[in-house]
PDB file of C-alpha atoms in Angstrom:
ATOM      1  CA  UNK O   1     -47.734 -27.604   2.091  1.00 57.00           C
ATOM      2  CA  UNK O   2     -48.695 -31.161   1.199  1.00 77.00           C
ATOM      3  CA  UNK O   3     -45.229 -31.889  -0.236  1.00 92.00           C
ATOM      4  CA  UNK O   4     -43.309 -30.986   2.925  1.00 96.00           C
ATOM      5  CA  UNK O   5     -43.395 -33.088   6.069  1.00 97.00           C
ATOM      6  CA  UNK O   6     -43.016 -31.176   9.329  1.00 97.00           C
ATOM      7  CA  UNK O   7     -43.617 -31.982  12.983  1.00 96.00           C
ATOM      8  CA  UNK O   8     -43.435 -30.054  16.258  1.00 96.00           C
ATOM      9  CA  UNK O   9     -41.318 -32.170  18.599  1.00 94.00           C
ATOM     10  CA  UNK O  10     -41.115 -29.945  21.681  1.00 94.00           C
ATOM     11  CA  UNK O  11     -42.914 -27.141  23.430  1.00 95.00           C
ATOM     12  CA  UNK O  12     -42.011 -24.776  26.225  1.00 94.00           C
ATOM     13  CA  UNK O  13     -41.568 -21.129  27.221  1.00 94.00           C
ATOM     14  CA  UNK O  14     -38.364 -20.452  25.260  1.00 93.00           C
ATOM     15  CA  UNK O  15     -37.883 -18.955  21.823  1.00 96.00           C
ATOM     16  CA  UNK O  16     -39.360 -21.062  18.981  1.00 97.00           C
ATOM     17  CA  UNK O  17     -36.779 -22.996  16.966  1.00 98.00           C
ATOM     18  CA  UNK O  18     -36.893 -24.550  13.506  1.00 98.00           C
ATOM     19  CA  UNK O  19     -34.268 -27.183  12.672  1.00 98.00           C
ATOM     20  CA  UNK O  20     -33.140 -27.969   9.139  1.00 98.00           C
ATOM     21  CA  UNK O  21     -31.082 -31.068   8.312  1.00 98.00           C
ATOM     22  CA  UNK O  22     -28.097 -32.124   6.193  1.00 98.00           C
ATOM     23  CA  UNK O  23     -28.201 -33.464   2.647  1.00 98.00           C
ATOM     24  CA  UNK O  24     -29.301 -37.096   2.366  1.00 97.00           C
ATOM     25  CA  UNK O  25     -30.712 -37.240   5.910  1.00 98.00           C
ATOM     26  CA  UNK O  26     -33.990 -36.102   7.468  1.00 97.00           C
ATOM     27  CA  UNK O  27     -35.350 -34.440  10.604  1.00 97.00           C
ATOM     28  CA  UNK O  28     -34.387 -37.483  12.724  1.00 95.00           C
ATOM     29  CA  UNK O  29     -30.810 -36.199  12.514  1.00 96.00           C
ATOM     30  CA  UNK O  30     -31.822 -33.773  15.290  1.00 97.00           C
ATOM     31  CA  UNK O  31     -33.427 -36.311  17.640  1.00 95.00           C
ATOM     32  CA  UNK O  32     -30.648 -36.278  20.237  1.00 94.00           C
ATOM     33  CA  UNK O  33     -30.489 -32.492  20.423  1.00 95.00           C
ATOM     34  CA  UNK O  34     -34.285 -32.179  20.491  1.00 95.00           C
ATOM     35  CA  UNK O  35     -34.568 -34.722  23.315  1.00 94.00           C
ATOM     36  CA  UNK O  36     -32.220 -32.539  25.362  1.00 93.00           C
ATOM     37  CA  UNK O  37     -34.393 -29.486  24.663  1.00 89.00           C
ATOM     38  CA  UNK O  38     -37.843 -30.938  25.349  1.00 86.00           C
ATOM     39  CA  UNK O  39     -39.913 -28.795  27.641  1.00 90.00           C
ATOM     40  CA  UNK O  40     -37.629 -25.805  27.206  1.00 94.00           C
ATOM     41  CA  UNK O  41     -38.843 -24.376  23.878  1.00 96.00           C
ATOM     42  CA  UNK O  42     -41.069 -25.095  20.900  1.00 97.00           C
ATOM     43  CA  UNK O  43     -39.138 -26.924  18.147  1.00 97.00           C
ATOM     44  CA  UNK O  44     -40.387 -27.573  14.612  1.00 98.00           C
ATOM     45  CA  UNK O  45     -38.498 -30.102  12.485  1.00 98.00           C
ATOM     46  CA  UNK O  46     -39.077 -30.825   8.822  1.00 98.00           C
ATOM     47  CA  UNK O  47     -37.698 -32.766   5.850  1.00 98.00           C
ATOM     48  CA  UNK O  48     -36.346 -31.054   2.744  1.00 98.00           C
ATOM     49  CA  UNK O  49     -38.015 -31.815  -0.580  1.00 97.00           C
ATOM     50  CA  UNK O  50     -37.307 -35.317  -1.807  1.00 97.00           C
ATOM     51  CA  UNK O  51     -35.770 -36.379   1.524  1.00 97.00           C
ATOM     52  CA  UNK O  52     -37.286 -38.161   4.487  1.00 96.00           C
ATOM     53  CA  UNK O  53     -41.069 -38.010   4.271  1.00 97.00           C
ATOM     54  CA  UNK O  54     -41.241 -34.945   1.987  1.00 97.00           C
ATOM     55  CA  UNK O  55     -42.109 -35.281  -1.665  1.00 96.00           C
ATOM     56  CA  UNK O  56     -39.855 -33.915  -4.387  1.00 96.00           C
ATOM     57  CA  UNK O  57     -42.768 -32.213  -6.175  1.00 92.00           C
ATOM     58  CA  UNK O  58     -42.989 -31.105  -9.772  1.00 90.00           C
ATOM     59  CA  UNK O  59     -41.150 -27.772  -9.625  1.00 90.00           C
ATOM     60  CA  UNK O  60     -37.447 -27.743 -10.497  1.00 92.00           C
ATOM     61  CA  UNK O  61     -35.550 -27.872  -7.234  1.00 96.00           C
ATOM     62  CA  UNK O  62     -33.122 -25.132  -6.271  1.00 97.00           C
ATOM     63  CA  UNK O  63     -32.123 -23.315  -3.098  1.00 97.00           C
ATOM     64  CA  UNK O  64     -34.639 -20.552  -3.717  1.00 97.00           C
ATOM     65  CA  UNK O  65     -37.464 -23.096  -3.608  1.00 97.00           C
ATOM     66  CA  UNK O  66     -36.047 -24.656  -0.442  1.00 98.00           C
ATOM     67  CA  UNK O  67     -35.899 -21.191   1.135  1.00 98.00           C
ATOM     68  CA  UNK O  68     -39.516 -20.524   0.173  1.00 97.00           C
ATOM     69  CA  UNK O  69     -40.492 -23.893   1.709  1.00 97.00           C
ATOM     70  CA  UNK O  70     -38.869 -22.805   4.976  1.00 98.00           C
ATOM     71  CA  UNK O  71     -40.569 -19.406   4.891  1.00 98.00           C
ATOM     72  CA  UNK O  72     -43.957 -21.023   4.265  1.00 97.00           C
ATOM     73  CA  UNK O  73     -43.427 -23.414   7.156  1.00 97.00           C
ATOM     74  CA  UNK O  74     -42.476 -20.618   9.567  1.00 98.00           C
ATOM     75  CA  UNK O  75     -45.509 -18.577   8.535  1.00 97.00           C
ATOM     76  CA  UNK O  76     -47.824 -21.560   8.846  1.00 97.00           C
ATOM     77  CA  UNK O  77     -46.464 -22.437  12.294  1.00 97.00           C
ATOM     78  CA  UNK O  78     -47.437 -18.955  13.513  1.00 96.00           C
ATOM     79  CA  UNK O  79     -44.658 -18.875  16.120  1.00 95.00           C
ATOM     80  CA  UNK O  80     -42.273 -16.592  14.279  1.00 91.00           C
ATOM     81  CA  UNK O  81     -39.898 -14.950  14.211  1.00 98.00           C
ATOM     82  CA  UNK O  82     -37.939 -18.118  14.954  1.00 98.00           C
ATOM     83  CA  UNK O  83     -34.404 -19.165  15.665  1.00 98.00           C
ATOM     84  CA  UNK O  84     -33.418 -21.148  12.589  1.00 98.00           C
ATOM     85  CA  UNK O  85     -30.853 -23.900  13.236  1.00 98.00           C
ATOM     86  CA  UNK O  86     -29.509 -25.289   9.968  1.00 98.00           C
ATOM     87  CA  UNK O  87     -26.719 -27.777   9.362  1.00 98.00           C
ATOM     88  CA  UNK O  88     -25.021 -28.301   5.986  1.00 98.00           C
ATOM     89  CA  UNK O  89     -27.845 -28.045   3.411  1.00 98.00           C
ATOM     90  CA  UNK O  90     -30.033 -26.756   6.225  1.00 98.00           C
ATOM     91  CA  UNK O  91     -27.492 -24.006   6.871  1.00 98.00           C
ATOM     92  CA  UNK O  92     -27.675 -22.975   3.222  1.00 98.00           C
ATOM     93  CA  UNK O  93     -31.446 -22.714   3.585  1.00 98.00           C
ATOM     94  CA  UNK O  94     -30.982 -20.701   6.785  1.00 98.00           C
ATOM     95  CA  UNK O  95     -28.702 -18.210   5.064  1.00 98.00           C
ATOM     96  CA  UNK O  96     -31.244 -17.682   2.292  1.00 98.00           C
ATOM     97  CA  UNK O  97     -34.123 -17.361   4.754  1.00 98.00           C
ATOM     98  CA  UNK O  98     -32.331 -14.676   6.776  1.00 98.00           C
ATOM     99  CA  UNK O  99     -31.385 -12.802   3.575  1.00 98.00           C
ATOM    100  CA  UNK O 100     -34.768 -12.978   1.859  1.00 98.00           C
ATOM    101  CA  UNK O 101     -37.156 -13.091   4.808  1.00 98.00           C
ATOM    102  CA  UNK O 102     -35.409 -11.266   7.684  1.00 98.00           C
ATOM    103  CA  UNK O 103     -38.663 -10.662   9.549  1.00 98.00           C
ATOM    104  CA  UNK O 104     -39.055 -14.427  10.070  1.00 98.00           C
ATOM    105  CA  UNK O 105     -35.655 -14.981  11.702  1.00 98.00           C
ATOM    106  CA  UNK O 106     -34.950 -13.966  15.319  1.00 98.00           C
ATOM    107  CA  UNK O 107     -31.589 -15.740  15.402  1.00 98.00           C
ATOM    108  CA  UNK O 108     -29.559 -18.009  13.161  1.00 98.00           C
ATOM    109  CA  UNK O 109     -27.315 -21.025  13.756  1.00 98.00           C
ATOM    110  CA  UNK O 110     -25.242 -21.983  10.709  1.00 98.00           C
ATOM    111  CA  UNK O 111     -23.537 -25.301  11.371  1.00 98.00           C
ATOM    112  CA  UNK O 112     -21.091 -27.067   9.044  1.00 98.00           C
ATOM    113  CA  UNK O 113     -22.222 -25.132   6.006  1.00 98.00           C
ATOM    114  CA  UNK O 114     -20.892 -22.924   3.215  1.00 98.00           C
ATOM    115  CA  UNK O 115     -21.836 -19.652   1.533  1.00 98.00           C
ATOM    116  CA  UNK O 116     -20.417 -20.607  -1.856  1.00 97.00           C
ATOM    117  CA  UNK O 117     -18.212 -23.239  -3.485  1.00 96.00           C
ATOM    118  CA  UNK O 118     -14.967 -22.778  -5.368  1.00 94.00           C
ATOM    119  CA  UNK O 119     -14.776 -24.227  -8.919  1.00 93.00           C
ATOM    120  CA  UNK O 120     -12.931 -27.340  -7.700  1.00 93.00           C
ATOM    121  CA  UNK O 121     -15.689 -28.144  -5.225  1.00 93.00           C
ATOM    122  CA  UNK O 122     -18.356 -27.554  -7.857  1.00 93.00           C
ATOM    123  CA  UNK O 123     -16.555 -30.039 -10.102  1.00 95.00           C
ATOM    124  CA  UNK O 124     -16.569 -32.574  -7.267  1.00 94.00           C
ATOM    125  CA  UNK O 125     -20.334 -32.131  -6.941  1.00 96.00           C
ATOM    126  CA  UNK O 126     -20.754 -32.760 -10.672  1.00 96.00           C
ATOM    127  CA  UNK O 127     -18.730 -35.943 -10.328  1.00 96.00           C
ATOM    128  CA  UNK O 128     -20.856 -37.157  -7.394  1.00 96.00           C
ATOM    129  CA  UNK O 129     -24.037 -36.413  -9.287  1.00 97.00           C
ATOM    130  CA  UNK O 130     -22.802 -38.332 -12.331  1.00 98.00           C
ATOM    131  CA  UNK O 131     -21.904 -41.348 -10.192  1.00 97.00           C
ATOM    132  CA  UNK O 132     -25.334 -41.424  -8.544  1.00 98.00           C
ATOM    133  CA  UNK O 133     -27.091 -41.062 -11.903  1.00 97.00           C
ATOM    134  CA  UNK O 134     -25.091 -43.932 -13.359  1.00 97.00           C
ATOM    135  CA  UNK O 135     -24.700 -46.302 -10.412  1.00 97.00           C
ATOM    136  CA  UNK O 136     -27.091 -45.226  -7.664  1.00 97.00           C
ATOM    137  CA  UNK O 137     -26.726 -44.088  -4.047  1.00 97.00           C
ATOM    138  CA  UNK O 138     -24.801 -47.192  -3.008  1.00 98.00           C
ATOM    139  CA  UNK O 139     -21.861 -46.052  -5.087  1.00 98.00           C
ATOM    140  CA  UNK O 140     -21.357 -42.934  -2.929  1.00 97.00           C
ATOM    141  CA  UNK O 141     -22.470 -44.062   0.532  1.00 97.00           C
ATOM    142  CA  UNK O 142     -18.863 -44.716   1.628  1.00 96.00           C
ATOM    143  CA  UNK O 143     -17.761 -41.264   0.453  1.00 95.00           C
ATOM    144  CA  UNK O 144     -20.645 -39.547   2.250  1.00 96.00           C
ATOM    145  CA  UNK O 145     -20.243 -41.398   5.534  1.00 96.00           C
ATOM    146  CA  UNK O 146     -16.500 -40.702   5.522  1.00 96.00           C
ATOM    147  CA  UNK O 147     -17.185 -37.003   5.050  1.00 95.00           C
ATOM    148  CA  UNK O 148     -19.999 -36.845   7.597  1.00 97.00           C
ATOM    149  CA  UNK O 149     -18.239 -38.679  10.446  1.00 97.00           C
ATOM    150  CA  UNK O 150     -14.556 -38.688  11.378  1.00 96.00           C
ATOM    151  CA  UNK O 151     -12.519 -41.878  11.125  1.00 95.00           C
ATOM    152  CA  UNK O 152     -12.153 -42.294  14.876  1.00 96.00           C
ATOM    153  CA  UNK O 153     -15.861 -41.783  15.475  1.00 96.00           C
ATOM    154  CA  UNK O 154     -16.798 -44.316  12.809  1.00 97.00           C
ATOM    155  CA  UNK O 155     -14.427 -46.877  14.305  1.00 96.00           C
ATOM    156  CA  UNK O 156     -15.697 -46.366  17.850  1.00 96.00           C
ATOM    157  CA  UNK O 157     -19.410 -46.022  17.029  1.00 96.00           C
ATOM    158  CA  UNK O 158     -20.289 -48.685  14.437  1.00 96.00           C
ATOM    159  CA  UNK O 159     -24.007 -48.684  15.258  1.00 96.00           C
ATOM    160  CA  UNK O 160     -24.299 -44.944  14.678  1.00 95.00           C
ATOM    161  CA  UNK O 161     -22.296 -45.258  11.474  1.00 96.00           C
ATOM    162  CA  UNK O 162     -24.444 -48.152  10.221  1.00 97.00           C
ATOM    163  CA  UNK O 163     -27.630 -46.194  10.977  1.00 96.00           C
ATOM    164  CA  UNK O 164     -26.279 -43.209   9.064  1.00 96.00           C
ATOM    165  CA  UNK O 165     -25.397 -45.383   6.069  1.00 97.00           C
ATOM    166  CA  UNK O 166     -28.855 -46.939   6.086  1.00 97.00           C
ATOM    167  CA  UNK O 167     -30.474 -43.524   6.055  1.00 96.00           C
ATOM    168  CA  UNK O 168     -28.312 -42.374   3.143  1.00 97.00           C
ATOM    169  CA  UNK O 169     -29.082 -45.568   1.205  1.00 97.00           C
ATOM    170  CA  UNK O 170     -32.831 -44.982   1.700  1.00 96.00           C
ATOM    171  CA  UNK O 171     -32.682 -41.880  -0.507  1.00 97.00           C
ATOM    172  CA  UNK O 172     -34.338 -41.869  -3.899  1.00 96.00           C
ATOM    173  CA  UNK O 173     -31.538 -41.351  -6.424  1.00 97.00           C
ATOM    174  CA  UNK O 174     -33.463 -38.802  -8.500  1.00 97.00           C
ATOM    175  CA  UNK O 175     -34.385 -36.726  -5.463  1.00 97.00           C
ATOM    176  CA  UNK O 176     -30.847 -36.947  -4.070  1.00 98.00           C
ATOM    177  CA  UNK O 177     -29.403 -35.710  -7.372  1.00 97.00           C
ATOM    178  CA  UNK O 178     -31.877 -32.791  -7.393  1.00 97.00           C
ATOM    179  CA  UNK O 179     -30.796 -31.799  -3.900  1.00 98.00           C
ATOM    180  CA  UNK O 180     -27.114 -32.150  -4.797  1.00 97.00           C
ATOM    181  CA  UNK O 181     -27.649 -29.781  -7.732  1.00 97.00           C
ATOM    182  CA  UNK O 182     -29.362 -27.277  -5.439  1.00 97.00           C
ATOM    183  CA  UNK O 183     -26.557 -27.466  -2.863  1.00 97.00           C
ATOM    184  CA  UNK O 184     -23.786 -27.213  -5.443  1.00 96.00           C
ATOM    185  CA  UNK O 185     -25.199 -23.918  -6.709  1.00 95.00           C
ATOM    186  CA  UNK O 186     -25.135 -22.164  -3.338  1.00 97.00           C
ATOM    187  CA  UNK O 187     -24.064 -18.547  -3.758  1.00 97.00           C
ATOM    188  CA  UNK O 188     -25.055 -16.533  -0.706  1.00 98.00           C
ATOM    189  CA  UNK O 189     -21.625 -15.221   0.291  1.00 95.00           C
ATOM    190  CA  UNK O 190     -21.925 -11.761  -1.276  1.00 95.00           C
ATOM    191  CA  UNK O 191     -25.359 -11.214   0.329  1.00 98.00           C
ATOM    192  CA  UNK O 192     -24.481 -12.333   3.859  1.00 98.00           C
ATOM    193  CA  UNK O 193     -23.814  -8.747   4.916  1.00 98.00           C
ATOM    194  CA  UNK O 194     -27.601  -8.246   4.682  1.00 98.00           C
ATOM    195  CA  UNK O 195     -28.132 -10.562   7.674  1.00 98.00           C
ATOM    196  CA  UNK O 196     -28.758  -8.484  10.753  1.00 97.00           C
ATOM    197  CA  UNK O 197     -29.959 -11.046  13.297  1.00 98.00           C
ATOM    198  CA  UNK O 198     -27.700 -12.655  15.934  1.00 98.00           C
ATOM    199  CA  UNK O 199     -25.810 -15.498  14.243  1.00 98.00           C
ATOM    200  CA  UNK O 200     -23.725 -18.403  15.497  1.00 98.00           C
ATOM    201  CA  UNK O 201     -21.435 -20.134  12.996  1.00 98.00           C
ATOM    202  CA  UNK O 202     -20.226 -23.639  13.876  1.00 98.00           C
ATOM    203  CA  UNK O 203     -17.590 -25.777  12.153  1.00 98.00           C
ATOM    204  CA  UNK O 204     -15.640 -28.974  12.672  1.00 98.00           C
ATOM    205  CA  UNK O 205     -11.865 -28.942  12.492  1.00 97.00           C
ATOM    206  CA  UNK O 206     -11.982 -32.309  10.676  1.00 97.00           C
ATOM    207  CA  UNK O 207     -14.683 -31.323   8.178  1.00 97.00           C
ATOM    208  CA  UNK O 208     -13.511 -31.715   4.578  1.00 94.00           C
ATOM    209  CA  UNK O 209     -16.734 -30.540   2.926  1.00 93.00           C
ATOM    210  CA  UNK O 210     -17.563 -27.439   4.984  1.00 97.00           C
ATOM    211  CA  UNK O 211     -14.123 -26.505   6.223  1.00 97.00           C
ATOM    212  CA  UNK O 212     -13.261 -24.102   9.042  1.00 98.00           C
ATOM    213  CA  UNK O 213     -12.065 -21.674   6.357  1.00 97.00           C
ATOM    214  CA  UNK O 214     -15.533 -21.735   4.771  1.00 97.00           C
ATOM    215  CA  UNK O 215     -17.056 -21.035   8.182  1.00 98.00           C
ATOM    216  CA  UNK O 216     -14.594 -18.182   8.651  1.00 98.00           C
ATOM    217  CA  UNK O 217     -15.774 -16.703   5.342  1.00 98.00           C
ATOM    218  CA  UNK O 218     -19.377 -16.748   6.543  1.00 98.00           C
ATOM    219  CA  UNK O 219     -18.433 -15.339   9.945  1.00 98.00           C
ATOM    220  CA  UNK O 220     -16.470 -12.514   8.279  1.00 98.00           C
ATOM    221  CA  UNK O 221     -19.440 -11.417   6.203  1.00 98.00           C
ATOM    222  CA  UNK O 222     -22.133 -11.459   8.941  1.00 98.00           C
ATOM    223  CA  UNK O 223     -21.566  -8.501  11.234  1.00 97.00           C
ATOM    224  CA  UNK O 224     -21.503  -9.417  14.919  1.00 97.00           C
ATOM    225  CA  UNK O 225     -21.631 -13.153  14.309  1.00 98.00           C
ATOM    226  CA  UNK O 226     -19.900 -15.642  16.582  1.00 98.00           C
ATOM    227  CA  UNK O 227     -17.707 -18.509  15.383  1.00 98.00           C
ATOM    228  CA  UNK O 228     -16.928 -21.722  17.205  1.00 98.00           C
ATOM    229  CA  UNK O 229     -14.877 -24.634  15.815  1.00 98.00           C
ATOM    230  CA  UNK O 230     -15.181 -28.099  17.344  1.00 97.00           C
ATOM    231  CA  UNK O 231     -11.721 -29.628  17.428  1.00 94.00           C
ATOM    232  CA  UNK O 232     -12.668 -33.294  17.169  1.00 91.00           C
ATOM    233  CA  UNK O 233     -15.711 -33.101  14.877  1.00 96.00           C
ATOM    234  CA  UNK O 234     -16.219 -33.569  11.174  1.00 97.00           C
ATOM    235  CA  UNK O 235     -19.545 -32.678   9.508  1.00 98.00           C
ATOM    236  CA  UNK O 236     -22.158 -33.871  12.006  1.00 98.00           C
ATOM    237  CA  UNK O 237     -21.200 -32.400  15.365  1.00 97.00           C
ATOM    238  CA  UNK O 238     -24.682 -33.101  16.870  1.00 97.00           C
ATOM    239  CA  UNK O 239     -23.704 -36.798  16.554  1.00 96.00           C
ATOM    240  CA  UNK O 240     -19.949 -36.618  17.140  1.00 96.00           C
ATOM    241  CA  UNK O 241     -19.839 -33.915  19.818  1.00 96.00           C
ATOM    242  CA  UNK O 242     -23.420 -33.736  21.174  1.00 96.00           C
ATOM    243  CA  UNK O 243     -22.546 -32.141  24.498  1.00 96.00           C
ATOM    244  CA  UNK O 244     -20.418 -29.434  22.899  1.00 96.00           C
ATOM    245  CA  UNK O 245     -23.079 -28.782  20.266  1.00 97.00           C
ATOM    246  CA  UNK O 246     -25.808 -28.558  22.910  1.00 96.00           C
ATOM    247  CA  UNK O 247     -23.690 -26.199  25.014  1.00 97.00           C
ATOM    248  CA  UNK O 248     -22.796 -23.883  22.122  1.00 98.00           C
ATOM    249  CA  UNK O 249     -26.332 -23.651  20.803  1.00 97.00           C
ATOM    250  CA  UNK O 250     -27.848 -23.496  24.280  1.00 96.00           C
ATOM    251  CA  UNK O 251     -25.621 -20.582  25.289  1.00 96.00           C
ATOM    252  CA  UNK O 252     -26.532 -18.791  22.057  1.00 98.00           C
ATOM    253  CA  UNK O 253     -30.261 -19.312  22.615  1.00 96.00           C
ATOM    254  CA  UNK O 254     -29.999 -18.118  26.211  1.00 94.00           C
ATOM    255  CA  UNK O 255     -28.397 -14.849  25.063  1.00 95.00           C
ATOM    256  CA  UNK O 256     -31.219 -14.005  22.672  1.00 95.00           C
TER     257      UNK O 256
END
């Protein structure tokens, strides 16, 4: 898979884990969580098409292609079935992977993600796409950072916020638009009942883009799934609430 950048960042005796990042970021989003896991389990991180070090490629980008990328990576890694930990866009990929390739997924963590968007949210995505096409990434970096991190966290952690903004601004506008279009079309909700593996659904009480109600909808459709809502987190709980995120995911992994 010459288009897709991936790297194994940990090894150990535990279950193998693949981590999948949020829109506009890359695998470095997981660095804090991975550092806490080193030596405990094998962890493979990768960048979605057109983000980080991965190339956009020539094929039209949609969620089905992103799911196939993930399946190809898991098969090539030869450690499967894996626990797939996806956040935001990564959670959308994780849903599709568990639906379409159940034999590859031992467990599933769906963090700050959605199964489908209402018409109003789809209209908001179209507006964001139009702004980026006309004015570039810089025109939406404030909007994105405000959605990704809560106001209090941004005020108290300016270095983290500045690093996030820099990463967003590094995106190629064409590739970002392609990924926005893929995300906006997510429509897994009616198929989530097909997921049979253990699943943990995580949400932030302050998240405006992937609300607790959206997490509830996913939790309702996946039989036996667990739901946890972080009271003081917005969209990136691994940054805002790292200890709570590590505890929730660690407890889930230990039960598998």
